[in-house]
Coordinates of C-alpha atoms and ligand atoms in Angstrom, one line a residue:
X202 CA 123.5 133.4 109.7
X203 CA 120.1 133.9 109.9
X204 CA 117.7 134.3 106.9
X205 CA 114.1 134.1 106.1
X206 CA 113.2 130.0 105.3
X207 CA 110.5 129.0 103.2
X208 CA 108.3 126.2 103.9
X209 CA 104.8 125.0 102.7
X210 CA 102.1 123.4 104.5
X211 CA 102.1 119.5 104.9
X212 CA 99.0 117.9 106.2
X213 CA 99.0 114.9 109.5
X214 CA 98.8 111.7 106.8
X215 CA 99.5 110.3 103.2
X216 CA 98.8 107.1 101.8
X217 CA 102.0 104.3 102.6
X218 CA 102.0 104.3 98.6
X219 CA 102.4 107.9 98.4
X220 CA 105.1 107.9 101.2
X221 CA 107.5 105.1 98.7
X222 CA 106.9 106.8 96.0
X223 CA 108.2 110.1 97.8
X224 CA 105.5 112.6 96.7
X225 CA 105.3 116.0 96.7
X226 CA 102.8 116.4 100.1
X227 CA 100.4 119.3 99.1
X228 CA 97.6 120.3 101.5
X229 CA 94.8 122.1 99.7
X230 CA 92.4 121.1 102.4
X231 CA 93.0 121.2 106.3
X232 CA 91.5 118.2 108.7
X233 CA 88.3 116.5 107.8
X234 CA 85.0 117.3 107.1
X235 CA 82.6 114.4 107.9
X236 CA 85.5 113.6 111.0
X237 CA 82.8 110.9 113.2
X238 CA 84.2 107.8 112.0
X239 CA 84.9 106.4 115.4
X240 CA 87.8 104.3 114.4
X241 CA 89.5 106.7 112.6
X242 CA 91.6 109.6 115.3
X243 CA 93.7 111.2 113.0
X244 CA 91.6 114.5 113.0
X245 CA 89.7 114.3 115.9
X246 CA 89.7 117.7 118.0
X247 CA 90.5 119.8 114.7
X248 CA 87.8 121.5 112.4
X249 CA 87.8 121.7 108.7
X250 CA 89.1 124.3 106.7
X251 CA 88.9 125.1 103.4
X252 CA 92.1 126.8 102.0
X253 CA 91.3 129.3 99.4
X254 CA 93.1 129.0 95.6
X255 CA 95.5 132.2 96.3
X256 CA 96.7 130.3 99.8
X257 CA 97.1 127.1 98.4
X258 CA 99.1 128.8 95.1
X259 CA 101.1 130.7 97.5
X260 CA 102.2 127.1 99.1
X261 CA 102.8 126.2 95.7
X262 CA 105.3 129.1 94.8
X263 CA 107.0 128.7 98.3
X264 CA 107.6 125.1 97.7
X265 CA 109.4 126.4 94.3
X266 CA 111.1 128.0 96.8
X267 CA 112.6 125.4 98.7
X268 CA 113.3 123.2 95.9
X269 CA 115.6 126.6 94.6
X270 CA 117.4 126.4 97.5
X271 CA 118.4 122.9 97.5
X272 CA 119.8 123.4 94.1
X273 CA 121.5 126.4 94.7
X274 CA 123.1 125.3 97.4
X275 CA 123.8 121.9 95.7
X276 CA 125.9 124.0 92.9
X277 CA 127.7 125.7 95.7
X278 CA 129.2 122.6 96.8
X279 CA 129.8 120.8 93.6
X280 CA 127.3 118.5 93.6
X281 CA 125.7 119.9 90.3
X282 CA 122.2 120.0 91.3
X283 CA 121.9 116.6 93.0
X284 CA 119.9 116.3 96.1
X285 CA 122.2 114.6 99.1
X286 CA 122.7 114.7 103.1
X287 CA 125.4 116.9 102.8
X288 CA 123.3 119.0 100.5
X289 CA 120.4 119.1 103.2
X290 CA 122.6 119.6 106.4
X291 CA 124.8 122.7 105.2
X292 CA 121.1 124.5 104.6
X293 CA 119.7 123.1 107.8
X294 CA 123.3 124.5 109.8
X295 CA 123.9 127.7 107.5
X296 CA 120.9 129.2 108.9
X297 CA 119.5 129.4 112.7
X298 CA 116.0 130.1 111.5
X299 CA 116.1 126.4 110.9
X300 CA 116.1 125.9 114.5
X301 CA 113.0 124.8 115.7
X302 CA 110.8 125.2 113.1
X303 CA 109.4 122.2 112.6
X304 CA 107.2 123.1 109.3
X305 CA 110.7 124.3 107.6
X306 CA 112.6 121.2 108.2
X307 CA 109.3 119.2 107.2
X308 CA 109.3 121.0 103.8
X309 CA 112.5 120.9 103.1
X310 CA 112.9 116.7 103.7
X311 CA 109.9 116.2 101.8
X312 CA 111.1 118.4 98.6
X313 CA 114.4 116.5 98.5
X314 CA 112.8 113.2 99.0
X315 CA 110.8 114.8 95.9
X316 CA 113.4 115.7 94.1
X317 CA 115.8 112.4 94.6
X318 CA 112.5 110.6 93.4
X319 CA 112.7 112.6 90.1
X320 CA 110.0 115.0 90.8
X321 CA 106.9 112.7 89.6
X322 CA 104.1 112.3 92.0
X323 CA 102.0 114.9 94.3
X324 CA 99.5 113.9 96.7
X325 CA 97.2 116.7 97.5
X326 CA 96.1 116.5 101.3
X327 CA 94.1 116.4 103.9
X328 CA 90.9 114.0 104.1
X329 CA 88.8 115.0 101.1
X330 CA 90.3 117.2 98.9
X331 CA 87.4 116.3 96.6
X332 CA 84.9 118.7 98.1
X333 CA 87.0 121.5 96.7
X334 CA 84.5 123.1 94.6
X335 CA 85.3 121.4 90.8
X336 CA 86.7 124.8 88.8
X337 CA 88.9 125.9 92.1
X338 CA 90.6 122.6 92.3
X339 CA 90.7 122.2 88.3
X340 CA 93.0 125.5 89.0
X341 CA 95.1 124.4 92.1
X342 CA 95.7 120.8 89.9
X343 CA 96.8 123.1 86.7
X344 CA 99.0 125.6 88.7
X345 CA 100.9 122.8 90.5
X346 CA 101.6 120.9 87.1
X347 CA 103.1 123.9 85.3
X348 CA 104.7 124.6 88.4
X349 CA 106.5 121.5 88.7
X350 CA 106.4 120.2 85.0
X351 CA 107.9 116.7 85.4
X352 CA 104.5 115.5 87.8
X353 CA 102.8 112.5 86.2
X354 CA 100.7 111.6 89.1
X355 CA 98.5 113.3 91.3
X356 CA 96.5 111.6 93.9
X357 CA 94.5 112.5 96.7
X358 CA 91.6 111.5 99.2
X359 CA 88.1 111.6 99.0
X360 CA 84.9 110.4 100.4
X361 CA 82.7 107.8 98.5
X362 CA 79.4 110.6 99.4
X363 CA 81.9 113.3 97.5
X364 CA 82.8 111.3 94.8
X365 CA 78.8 110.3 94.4
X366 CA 77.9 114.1 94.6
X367 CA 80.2 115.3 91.6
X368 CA 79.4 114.6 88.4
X369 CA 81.0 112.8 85.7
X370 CA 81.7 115.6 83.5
X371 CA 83.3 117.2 86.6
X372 CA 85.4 114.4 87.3
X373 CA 86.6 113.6 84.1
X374 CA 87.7 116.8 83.9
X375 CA 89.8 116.9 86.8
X376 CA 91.3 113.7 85.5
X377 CA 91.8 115.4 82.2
X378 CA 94.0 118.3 84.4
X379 CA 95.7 115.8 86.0
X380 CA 94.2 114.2 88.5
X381 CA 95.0 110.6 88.6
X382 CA 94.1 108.1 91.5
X383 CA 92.0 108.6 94.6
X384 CA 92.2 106.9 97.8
X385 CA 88.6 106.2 99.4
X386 CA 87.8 104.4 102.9
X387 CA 85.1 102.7 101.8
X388 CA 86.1 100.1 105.0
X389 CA 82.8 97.9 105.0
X390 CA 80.3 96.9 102.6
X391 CA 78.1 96.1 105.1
X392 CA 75.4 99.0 105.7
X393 CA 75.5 97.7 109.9
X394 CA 78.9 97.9 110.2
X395 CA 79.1 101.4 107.9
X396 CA 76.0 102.8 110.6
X397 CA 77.8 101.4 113.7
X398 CA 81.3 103.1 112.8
X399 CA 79.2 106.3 112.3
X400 CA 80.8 106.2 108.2
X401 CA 78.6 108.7 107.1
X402 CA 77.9 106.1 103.9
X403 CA 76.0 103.5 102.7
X404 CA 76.9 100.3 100.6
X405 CA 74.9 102.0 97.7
X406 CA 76.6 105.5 98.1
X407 CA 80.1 103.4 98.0
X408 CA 78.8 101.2 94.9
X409 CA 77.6 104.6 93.0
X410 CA 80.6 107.0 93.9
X411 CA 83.4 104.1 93.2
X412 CA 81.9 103.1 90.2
X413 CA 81.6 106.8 88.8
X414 CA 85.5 107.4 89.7
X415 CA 86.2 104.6 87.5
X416 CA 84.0 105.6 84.7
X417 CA 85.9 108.9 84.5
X418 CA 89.0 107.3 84.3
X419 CA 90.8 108.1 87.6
X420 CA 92.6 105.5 88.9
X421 CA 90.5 103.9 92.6
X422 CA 92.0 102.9 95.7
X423 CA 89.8 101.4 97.9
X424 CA 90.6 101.0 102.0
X425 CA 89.3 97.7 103.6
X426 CA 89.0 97.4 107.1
X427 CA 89.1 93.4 108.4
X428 CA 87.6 93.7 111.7
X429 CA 85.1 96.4 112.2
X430 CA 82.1 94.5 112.4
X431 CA 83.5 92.8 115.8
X432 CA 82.2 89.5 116.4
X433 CA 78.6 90.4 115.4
X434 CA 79.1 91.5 111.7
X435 CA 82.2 89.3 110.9
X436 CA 80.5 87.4 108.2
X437 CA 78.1 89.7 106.7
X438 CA 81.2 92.4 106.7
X439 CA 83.6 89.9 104.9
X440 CA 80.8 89.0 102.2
X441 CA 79.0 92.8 101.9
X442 CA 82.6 94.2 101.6
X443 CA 83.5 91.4 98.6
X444 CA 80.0 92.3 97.1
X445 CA 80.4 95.9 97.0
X446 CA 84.1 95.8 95.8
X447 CA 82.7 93.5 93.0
X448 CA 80.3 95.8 91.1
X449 CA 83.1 98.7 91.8
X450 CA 86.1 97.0 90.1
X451 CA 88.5 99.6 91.7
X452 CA 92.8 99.7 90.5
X453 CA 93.8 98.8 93.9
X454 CA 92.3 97.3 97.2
X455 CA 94.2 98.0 100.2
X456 CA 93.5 95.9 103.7
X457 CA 94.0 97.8 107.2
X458 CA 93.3 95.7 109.3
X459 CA 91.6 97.7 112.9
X460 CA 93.3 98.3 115.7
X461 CA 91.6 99.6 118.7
X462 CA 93.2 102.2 121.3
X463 CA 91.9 104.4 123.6
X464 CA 93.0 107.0 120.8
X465 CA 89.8 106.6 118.6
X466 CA 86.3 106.8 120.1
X467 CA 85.2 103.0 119.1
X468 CA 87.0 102.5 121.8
X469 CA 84.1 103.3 124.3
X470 CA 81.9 101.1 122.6
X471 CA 84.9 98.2 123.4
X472 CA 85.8 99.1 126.7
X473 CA 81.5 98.9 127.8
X474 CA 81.8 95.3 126.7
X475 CA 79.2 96.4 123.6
X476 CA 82.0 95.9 120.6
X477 CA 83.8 92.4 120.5
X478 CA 87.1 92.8 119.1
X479 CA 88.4 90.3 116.4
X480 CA 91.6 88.1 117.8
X481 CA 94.4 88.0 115.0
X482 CA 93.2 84.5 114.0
X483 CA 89.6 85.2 113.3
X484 CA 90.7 88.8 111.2
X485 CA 92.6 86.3 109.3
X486 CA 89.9 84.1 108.8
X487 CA 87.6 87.2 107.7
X488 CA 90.0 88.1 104.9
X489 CA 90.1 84.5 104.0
X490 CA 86.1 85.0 103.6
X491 CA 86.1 88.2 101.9
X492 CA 89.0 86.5 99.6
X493 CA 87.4 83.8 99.0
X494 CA 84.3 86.1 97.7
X495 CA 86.1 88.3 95.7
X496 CA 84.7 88.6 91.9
X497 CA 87.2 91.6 90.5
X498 CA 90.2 92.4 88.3
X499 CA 91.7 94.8 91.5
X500 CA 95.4 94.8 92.7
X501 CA 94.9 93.7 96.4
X502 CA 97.6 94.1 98.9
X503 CA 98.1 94.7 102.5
X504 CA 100.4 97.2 102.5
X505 CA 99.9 98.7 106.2
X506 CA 101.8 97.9 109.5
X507 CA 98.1 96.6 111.3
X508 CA 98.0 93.2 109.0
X509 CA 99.5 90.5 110.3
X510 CA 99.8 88.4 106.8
X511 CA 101.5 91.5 104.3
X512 CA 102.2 88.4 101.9
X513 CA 98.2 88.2 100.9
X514 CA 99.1 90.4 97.7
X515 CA 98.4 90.2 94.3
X516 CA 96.7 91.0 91.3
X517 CA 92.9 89.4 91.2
X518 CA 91.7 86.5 89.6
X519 CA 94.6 85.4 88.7
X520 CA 96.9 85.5 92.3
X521 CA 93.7 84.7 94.6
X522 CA 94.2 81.0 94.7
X523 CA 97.6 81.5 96.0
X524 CA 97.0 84.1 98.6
X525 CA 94.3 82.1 99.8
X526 CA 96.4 79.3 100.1
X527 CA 98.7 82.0 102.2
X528 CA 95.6 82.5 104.7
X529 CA 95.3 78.3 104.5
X530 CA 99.0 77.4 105.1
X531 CA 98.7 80.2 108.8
X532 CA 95.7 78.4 109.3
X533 CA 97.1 74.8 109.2
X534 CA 99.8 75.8 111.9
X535 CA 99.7 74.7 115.6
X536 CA 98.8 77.5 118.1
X537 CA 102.0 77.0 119.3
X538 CA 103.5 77.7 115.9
X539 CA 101.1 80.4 115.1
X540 CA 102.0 82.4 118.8
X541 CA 105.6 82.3 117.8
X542 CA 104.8 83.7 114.3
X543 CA 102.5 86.3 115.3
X544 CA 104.9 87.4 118.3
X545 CA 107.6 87.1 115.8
X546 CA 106.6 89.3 113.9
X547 CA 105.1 91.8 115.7
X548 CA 108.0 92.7 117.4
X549 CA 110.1 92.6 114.0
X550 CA 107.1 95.5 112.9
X551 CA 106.6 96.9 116.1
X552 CA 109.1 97.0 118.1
X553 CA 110.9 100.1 118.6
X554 CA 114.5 100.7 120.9
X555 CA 111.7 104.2 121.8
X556 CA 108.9 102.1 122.9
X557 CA 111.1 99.4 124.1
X558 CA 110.4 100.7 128.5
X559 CA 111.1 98.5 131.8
X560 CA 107.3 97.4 131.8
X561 CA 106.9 96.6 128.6
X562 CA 110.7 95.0 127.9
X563 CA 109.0 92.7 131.4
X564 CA 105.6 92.0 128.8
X565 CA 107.8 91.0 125.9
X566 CA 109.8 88.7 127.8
X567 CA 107.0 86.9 129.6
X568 CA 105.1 86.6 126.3
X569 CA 108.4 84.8 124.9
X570 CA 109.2 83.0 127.8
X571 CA 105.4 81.4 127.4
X572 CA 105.0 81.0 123.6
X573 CA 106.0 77.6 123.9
X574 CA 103.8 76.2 125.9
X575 CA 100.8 77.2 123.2
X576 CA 98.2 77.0 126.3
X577 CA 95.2 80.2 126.4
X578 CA 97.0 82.0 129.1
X579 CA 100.4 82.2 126.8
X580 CA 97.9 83.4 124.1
X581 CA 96.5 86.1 126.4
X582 CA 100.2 87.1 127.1
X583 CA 101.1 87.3 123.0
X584 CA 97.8 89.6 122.8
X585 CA 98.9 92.0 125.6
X586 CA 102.0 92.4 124.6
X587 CA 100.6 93.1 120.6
X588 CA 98.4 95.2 122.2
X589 CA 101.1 97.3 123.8
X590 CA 103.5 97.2 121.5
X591 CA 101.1 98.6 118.8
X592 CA 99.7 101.5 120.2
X593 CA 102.2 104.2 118.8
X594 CA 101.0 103.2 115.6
X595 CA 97.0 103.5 115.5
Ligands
SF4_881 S1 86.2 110.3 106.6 FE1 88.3 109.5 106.7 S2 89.5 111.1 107.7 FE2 87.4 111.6 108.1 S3 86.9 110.7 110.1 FE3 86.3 109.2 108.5 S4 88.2 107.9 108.2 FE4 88.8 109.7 109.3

């Protein structure tokens, strides 16, 4: 049988967060508008759009849709209601229009994920969903709640210059609607670093558009970067980052750590010899600084696959003398014993049986094979093989 399938638009990225909690992925906005950060390729080679209320309420309805079907066909087989593999698969194989389009599957997996997770949390999508002119977004937020009444959480993106631009009064109202956290890359503190990276922010634009977030009572999420000040900036990045973050205050800080590929366009910079990459050891070392220089009440964590330590966790002051003591304890091994940890686990994070080729099955064997001898050259092996291994995921 083949029938018409509904499906709504779902953007490139969400936050990890957003991805446990199994939220409904809206996109409101398409790509990026400021789109020059040059360690950032996730919308590189696409232009912004902005989607217009009717399109994005149209999404809205059609995601209605989907959830309609699931139940439907969830009654059909006895399930009452309930959201389950079989549940998925019988729509998936009932109907051919299934068959290669992606977009429909997409939808459909991210509604039951939805609806298993009780149909609480929406994360409206892409980049900056924040430059949505205030009464247009006030209407998308208001739509989607009575559309799906049981939401108690909407987050989204934005840009510290967007959040700086609106006003109070606007964004208290949208928090009043219903709009609860935002995630902002605020990445460095350091105006260098901010003007290197080609941010499109400075410290003081981060300091005023943070701290106005929180004033309205929206819940903040700020994205560290260790690392993107190379050599050169280290310090003044790990101590202009803390500074900044201290007169914000934000909910939640979040570490991701850099990772350079030929995939982003800092890469140029690298490869010409002008940006000195951070090794493992030394990013560690900058968190231990910026740590160590931390003066908030935040939730930090290190919830991405780039950081090597995902233990440095916890809620600030209270938790920072113990996940300092995390960054002392790596610090106090041997290089021996830090190789075999850091090859350790990368391969437990990276490793894939899909990237797992002849050449690189070769790297990962040499780089074990010479772990224990703890000398530079088996360190030069564990970095290649890191490097190699981590590519799919930048
Ligand atoms: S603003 Fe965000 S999404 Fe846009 S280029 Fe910069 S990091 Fe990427």
């Amino acid at each position: 049988m083949s029938s018409e399938v509904h499906s709504y638009e779902i953007g490139p990225i969400r936050p990890p967060s957003e991805g446990q909690d199994l939220s409904l992925l809206l996109r409101v906005t398409r790509n990026c508008p400021w789109n020059k950060c040059e360690f950032c390729p996730v919308y590189k080679g696409s232009t912004f759009e902005y989607r217009s209320v009717s399109e994005v309420k149209e999404d809205i309805d059609k995601a209605c849709l989907v959830k309609e079907e699931i139940k439907e066909t969830s009654w059909k087989l006895g399930y009452g209601g309930r959201v389950n593999s079989a549940v998925i698969q019988t729509i998936v194989q009932s109907n051919h229009a299934y068959e290669g389009d992606i977009r429909a599957k997409e939808s459909l997996i991210n509604m039951a994920n939805f609806m298993l997770a009780g149909e609480r949390t929406a994360f409206l999508q892409d980049a900056n969903t924040l430059i949505m002119r205030t009464p247009e977004l006030l209407e998308v937020i208001t739509y989607l709640r009575q559309s799906f009444p049981q939401i108690q959480r909407i987050t989204s993106y934005a840009r510290s210059k967007t959040c700086q631009k609106k006003s109070l009064s606007e964004l208290s109202e949208l928090r009043e609607a219903g709009l609860s956290r935002l995630h902002v890359g605020l990445e460095s503190g350091c105006d260098e670093v901010l003007a290197e990276v080609k941010k499109g922010v400075q410290a003081e634009e981060h300091i005023q558009g943070g701290r106005k977030v929180v004033e309205a009572g929206i819940s903040l999420s700020e994205y560290v970067m260790p690392g993107l000040g190379g050599r050169r900036w280290t310090e003044k990045h790990a101590l202009e980052t803390a500074r900044v973050l201290n007169l914000i205050n934000p909910d939640y800080i979040r570490l991701r750590s850099l990772i350079i590929s030929p995939f982003i366009l800092l890469y140029q910079r690298f490869n010409a010899g002008e940006f000195e990459e951070l090794s493992e050891d030394e990013i560690v070392e900058e968190i231990g600084l910026f740590l160590e220089n931390l003066d908030c009440s935040s939730y930090l964590t290190s919830d991405h696959i780039a950081n090597l330590l995902p233990e440095i966790e916890g809620q600030l002051p209270s938790d920072k003398k113990r996940m300092l003591d995390i960054i002392s304890h790596y610090r106090s091994l041997s290089v021996k014993e830090r190789l075999k940890f850091r090859l350790e686990r990368r391969l437990r994070s990276y490793l894939s049986i899909l990237n797992l080729d002849g050449k690189l099955r070769e790297k990962v064997d040499e780089a074990l094979n010479s772990v224990e001898q703890g000398s530079e050259e088996a360190e030069k092996k564990v970095d290649e093989v890191i490097h190699a291994l981590r590519h799919p995921f930048v």
